Coordinates of C-alpha atoms in Angstrom, one line a residue:
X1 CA 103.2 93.7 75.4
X2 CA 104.8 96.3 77.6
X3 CA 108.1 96.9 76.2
X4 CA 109.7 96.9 80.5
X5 CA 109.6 93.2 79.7
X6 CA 112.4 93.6 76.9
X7 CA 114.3 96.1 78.7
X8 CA 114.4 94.3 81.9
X9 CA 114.9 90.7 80.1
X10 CA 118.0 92.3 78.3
X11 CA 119.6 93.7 81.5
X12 CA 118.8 90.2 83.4
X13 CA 121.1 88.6 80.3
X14 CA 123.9 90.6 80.6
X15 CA 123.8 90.3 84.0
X16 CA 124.0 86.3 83.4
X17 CA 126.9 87.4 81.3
X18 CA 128.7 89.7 83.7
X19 CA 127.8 86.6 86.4
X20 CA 129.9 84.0 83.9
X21 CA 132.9 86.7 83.5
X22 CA 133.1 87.4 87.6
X23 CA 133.3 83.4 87.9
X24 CA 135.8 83.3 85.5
X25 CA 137.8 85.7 87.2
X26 CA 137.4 84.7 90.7
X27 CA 137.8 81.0 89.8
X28 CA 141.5 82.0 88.3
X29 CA 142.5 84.2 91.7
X30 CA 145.1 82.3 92.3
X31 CA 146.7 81.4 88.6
X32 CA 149.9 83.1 88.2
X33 CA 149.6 85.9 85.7
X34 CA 146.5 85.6 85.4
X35 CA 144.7 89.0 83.8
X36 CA 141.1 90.1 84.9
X37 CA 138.4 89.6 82.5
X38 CA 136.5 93.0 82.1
X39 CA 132.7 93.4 81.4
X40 CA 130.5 96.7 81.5
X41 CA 126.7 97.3 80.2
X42 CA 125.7 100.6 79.0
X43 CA 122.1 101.8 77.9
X44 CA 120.8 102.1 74.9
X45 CA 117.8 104.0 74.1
X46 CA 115.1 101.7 72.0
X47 CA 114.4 103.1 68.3
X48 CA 111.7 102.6 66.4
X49 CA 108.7 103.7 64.3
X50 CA 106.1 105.5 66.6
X51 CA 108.2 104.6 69.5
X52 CA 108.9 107.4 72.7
X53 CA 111.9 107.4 74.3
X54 CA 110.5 106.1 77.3
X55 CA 112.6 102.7 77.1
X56 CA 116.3 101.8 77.2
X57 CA 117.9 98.1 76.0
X58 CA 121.1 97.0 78.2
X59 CA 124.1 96.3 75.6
X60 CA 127.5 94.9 76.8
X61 CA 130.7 96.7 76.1
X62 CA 133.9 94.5 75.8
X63 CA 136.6 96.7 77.4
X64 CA 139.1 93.6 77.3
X65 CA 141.4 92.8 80.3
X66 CA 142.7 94.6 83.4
X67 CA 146.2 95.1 82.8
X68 CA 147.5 95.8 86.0
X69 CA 150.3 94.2 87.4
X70 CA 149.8 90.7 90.0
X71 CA 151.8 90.8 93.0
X72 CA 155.6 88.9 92.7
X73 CA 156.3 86.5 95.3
X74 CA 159.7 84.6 95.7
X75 CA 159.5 80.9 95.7
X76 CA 163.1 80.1 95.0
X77 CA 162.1 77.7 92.5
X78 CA 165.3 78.4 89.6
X79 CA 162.8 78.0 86.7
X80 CA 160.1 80.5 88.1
X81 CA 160.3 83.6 86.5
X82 CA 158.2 87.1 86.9
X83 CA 158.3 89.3 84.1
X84 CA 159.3 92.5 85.2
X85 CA 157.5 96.0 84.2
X86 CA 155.4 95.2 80.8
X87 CA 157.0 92.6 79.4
X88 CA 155.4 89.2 78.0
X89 CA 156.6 85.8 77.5
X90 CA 156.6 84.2 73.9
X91 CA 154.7 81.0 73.6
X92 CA 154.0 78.8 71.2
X93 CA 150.0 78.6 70.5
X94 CA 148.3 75.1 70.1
X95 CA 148.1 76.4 66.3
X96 CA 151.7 77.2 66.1
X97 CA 151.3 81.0 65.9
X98 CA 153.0 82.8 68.4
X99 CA 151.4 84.1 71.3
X100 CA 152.0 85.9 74.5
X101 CA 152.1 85.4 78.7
X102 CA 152.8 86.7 82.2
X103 CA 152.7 83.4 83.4
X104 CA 156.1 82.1 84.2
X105 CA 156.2 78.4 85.8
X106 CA 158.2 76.8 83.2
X107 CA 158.4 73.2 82.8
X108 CA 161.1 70.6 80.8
X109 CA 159.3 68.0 79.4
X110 CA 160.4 64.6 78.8
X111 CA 162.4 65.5 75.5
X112 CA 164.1 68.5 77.3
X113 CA 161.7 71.2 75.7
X114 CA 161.0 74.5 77.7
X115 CA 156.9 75.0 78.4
X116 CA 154.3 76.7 80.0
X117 CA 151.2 74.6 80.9
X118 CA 152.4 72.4 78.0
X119 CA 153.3 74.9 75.7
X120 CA 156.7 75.5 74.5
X121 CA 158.1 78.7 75.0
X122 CA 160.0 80.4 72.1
X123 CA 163.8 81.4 72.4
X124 CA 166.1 83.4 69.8
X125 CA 165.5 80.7 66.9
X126 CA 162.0 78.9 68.1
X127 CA 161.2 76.5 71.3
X128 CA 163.7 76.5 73.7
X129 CA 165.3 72.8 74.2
X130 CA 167.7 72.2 77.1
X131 CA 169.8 68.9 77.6
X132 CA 167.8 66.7 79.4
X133 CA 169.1 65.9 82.9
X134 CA 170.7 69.1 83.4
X135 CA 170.3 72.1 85.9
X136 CA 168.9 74.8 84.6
X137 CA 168.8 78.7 85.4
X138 CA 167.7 81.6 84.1
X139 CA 169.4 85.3 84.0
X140 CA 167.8 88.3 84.5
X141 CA 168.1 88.7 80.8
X142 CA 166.3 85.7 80.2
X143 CA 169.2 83.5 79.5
X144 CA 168.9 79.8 79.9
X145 CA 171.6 78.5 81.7
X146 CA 172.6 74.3 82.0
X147 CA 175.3 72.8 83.7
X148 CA 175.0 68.9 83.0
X149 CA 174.3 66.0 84.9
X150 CA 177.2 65.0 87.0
X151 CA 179.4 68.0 85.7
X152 CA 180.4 70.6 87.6
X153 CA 180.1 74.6 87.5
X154 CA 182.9 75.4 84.5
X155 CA 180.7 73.0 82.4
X156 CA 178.2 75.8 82.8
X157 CA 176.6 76.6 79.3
X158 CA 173.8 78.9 77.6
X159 CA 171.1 76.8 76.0
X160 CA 168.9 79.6 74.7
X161 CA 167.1 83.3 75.7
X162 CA 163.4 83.9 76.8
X163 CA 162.3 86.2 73.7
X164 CA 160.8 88.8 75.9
X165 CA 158.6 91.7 74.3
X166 CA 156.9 94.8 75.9
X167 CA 153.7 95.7 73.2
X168 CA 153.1 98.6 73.0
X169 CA 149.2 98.8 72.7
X170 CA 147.5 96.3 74.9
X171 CA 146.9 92.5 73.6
X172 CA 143.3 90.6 72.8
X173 CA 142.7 87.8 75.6
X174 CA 141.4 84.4 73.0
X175 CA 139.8 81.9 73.3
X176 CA 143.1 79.7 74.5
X177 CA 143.3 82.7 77.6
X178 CA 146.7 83.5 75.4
X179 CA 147.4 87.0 74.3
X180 CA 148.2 88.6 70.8
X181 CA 148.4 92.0 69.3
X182 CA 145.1 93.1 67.4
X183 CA 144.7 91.9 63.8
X184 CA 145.5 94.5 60.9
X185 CA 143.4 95.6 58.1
X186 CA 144.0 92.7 56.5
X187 CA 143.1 90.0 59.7
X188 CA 146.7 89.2 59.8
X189 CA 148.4 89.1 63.5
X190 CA 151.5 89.9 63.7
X191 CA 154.4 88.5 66.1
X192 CA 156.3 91.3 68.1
X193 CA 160.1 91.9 68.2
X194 CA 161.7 90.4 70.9
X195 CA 162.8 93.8 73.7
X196 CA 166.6 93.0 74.4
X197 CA 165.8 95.4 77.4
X198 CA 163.1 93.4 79.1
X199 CA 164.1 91.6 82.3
X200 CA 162.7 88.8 84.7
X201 CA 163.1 88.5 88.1
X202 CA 164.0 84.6 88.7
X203 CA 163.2 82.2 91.3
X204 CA 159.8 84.5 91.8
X205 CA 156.8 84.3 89.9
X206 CA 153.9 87.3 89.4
X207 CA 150.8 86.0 91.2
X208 CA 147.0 87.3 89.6
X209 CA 146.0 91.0 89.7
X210 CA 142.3 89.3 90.4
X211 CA 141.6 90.7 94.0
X212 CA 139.1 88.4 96.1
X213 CA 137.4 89.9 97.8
X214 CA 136.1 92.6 95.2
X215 CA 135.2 89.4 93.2
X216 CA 133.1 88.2 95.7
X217 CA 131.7 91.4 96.2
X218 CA 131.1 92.0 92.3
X219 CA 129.6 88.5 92.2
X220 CA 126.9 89.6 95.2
X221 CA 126.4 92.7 93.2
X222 CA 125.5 90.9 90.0
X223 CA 123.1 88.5 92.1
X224 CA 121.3 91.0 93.5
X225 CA 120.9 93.2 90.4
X226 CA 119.8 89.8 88.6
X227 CA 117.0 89.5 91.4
X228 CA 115.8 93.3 90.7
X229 CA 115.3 92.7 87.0
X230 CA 113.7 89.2 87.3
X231 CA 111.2 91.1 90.0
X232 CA 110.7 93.6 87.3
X233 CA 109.9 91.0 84.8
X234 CA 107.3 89.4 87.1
X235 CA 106.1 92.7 87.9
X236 CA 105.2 93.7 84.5
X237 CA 103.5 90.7 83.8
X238 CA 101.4 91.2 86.8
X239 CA 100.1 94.7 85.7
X240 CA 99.7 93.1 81.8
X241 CA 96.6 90.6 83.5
X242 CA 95.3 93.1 85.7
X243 CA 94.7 95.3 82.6
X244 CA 93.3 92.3 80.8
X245 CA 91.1 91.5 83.8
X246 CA 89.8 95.3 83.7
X247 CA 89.1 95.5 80.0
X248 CA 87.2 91.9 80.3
X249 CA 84.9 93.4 82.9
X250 CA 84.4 96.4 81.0
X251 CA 83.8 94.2 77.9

């Protein structure tokens, strides 16, 4: 079998690949602090015994996330924050672990806990918990602010700080669409220090650095190049029974 049928069946699969991640990133255009998926293919020449290098394999790379900055936008909403420069908020992972995000529509739950899509966000001494009914702001510092219910402005008390920190090597996307630093030697993570110096802008909130319309033309891109490498496939088989027809005559 001519090996063009494994070359071109490899590049059609990591164009099915490149296809999911381009979904993926034009699906979450409009998520606040969202970061692009990345995906890129490079050739790699096919080894063997008795083998020319006449034939290349397509093998995907994982370059990781674009970490480019979304655009802010003001929505005046007092518990929308946008982290300013490269600072991350602290989460608490499904698992517990801590975990990292530049999405910054927090919520209060029914029992006065501080999230983010459900999960809690981690202050100076773990989740943040506010008293429930209470108005809330946040400083520039990250500082929660409450004034409660029926109580006026000198009733005004701090109920906890954003921990805040700026890594300074870029973060591995999971499974969860969380971030966290890369493991060590070991396969421990580690949780980061909390950056006194990072800052949010309130009342604003970072929007996706996913642009749509170079989604949409990556997506037309991948199509295409799927198309090419299918018509190679078909191609290939084509030539393989016209070469069995010949040497059937000839037989």
């Amino acid at each position: 079998m001519d090996r063009i049928l494994y070359t071109a069946m490899s590049g059609a699969k990591q164009s099915m690949d490149q296809q999911a991640v381009v979904s993926h990133n034009l699906s979450n255009v409009s998520t606040s602090g969202f970061r692009a998926q990345l995906h890129a293919m490079r050739a790699v020449p096919v080894q063997g015994d008795g083998l020319l290098p006449t034939r290349v394999s397509v093998a995907a790379t994982t370059p990781g996330s674009d970490f480019s900055p979304g655009p802010i936008t003001h929505t005046g909403r007092e518990l929308d924050v946008a982290m300013e420069g490269d600072a991350w908020l602290a989460v608490q992972a499904d698992d517990g672990t801590e975990a990292y995000s530049r999405r910054g529509d927090l919520q209060i739950d029914g029992n006065g806990l501080v999230t983010v899509m459900g999960r809690p966000v981690i202050g100076d001494g773990g989740p943040i918990v506010v008293p429930l009914g209470s108005s809330v702001t946040i400083g520039a510092d990250g500082t929660l602010s409450a004034i409660g219910e029926g109580e006026g402005p000198e009733a005004l008390v701090d109920v906890g700080r954003l921990k805040l920190v700026t890594p300074e090597q870029n973060l591995l996307r999971g499974d969860d669409g969380l971030f966290r630093m890369p493991p060590n030697a070991e396969g421990e993570v580690a949780a980061l220090e909390a950056d006194d110096e990072a800052r949010v802008v309130s009342g604003s909130l970072e929007g996706s650095n996913v642009s749509a319309v170079e989604a949409m033309v990556a997506m037309i891109d991948v199509a295409k190049r799927y198309e090419m490498q299918m018509k190679a496939i078909s191609t290939a088989n084509e030539n393989a029974q016209r070469a069995n027809n010949l040497l059937s005559i000839q037989g």
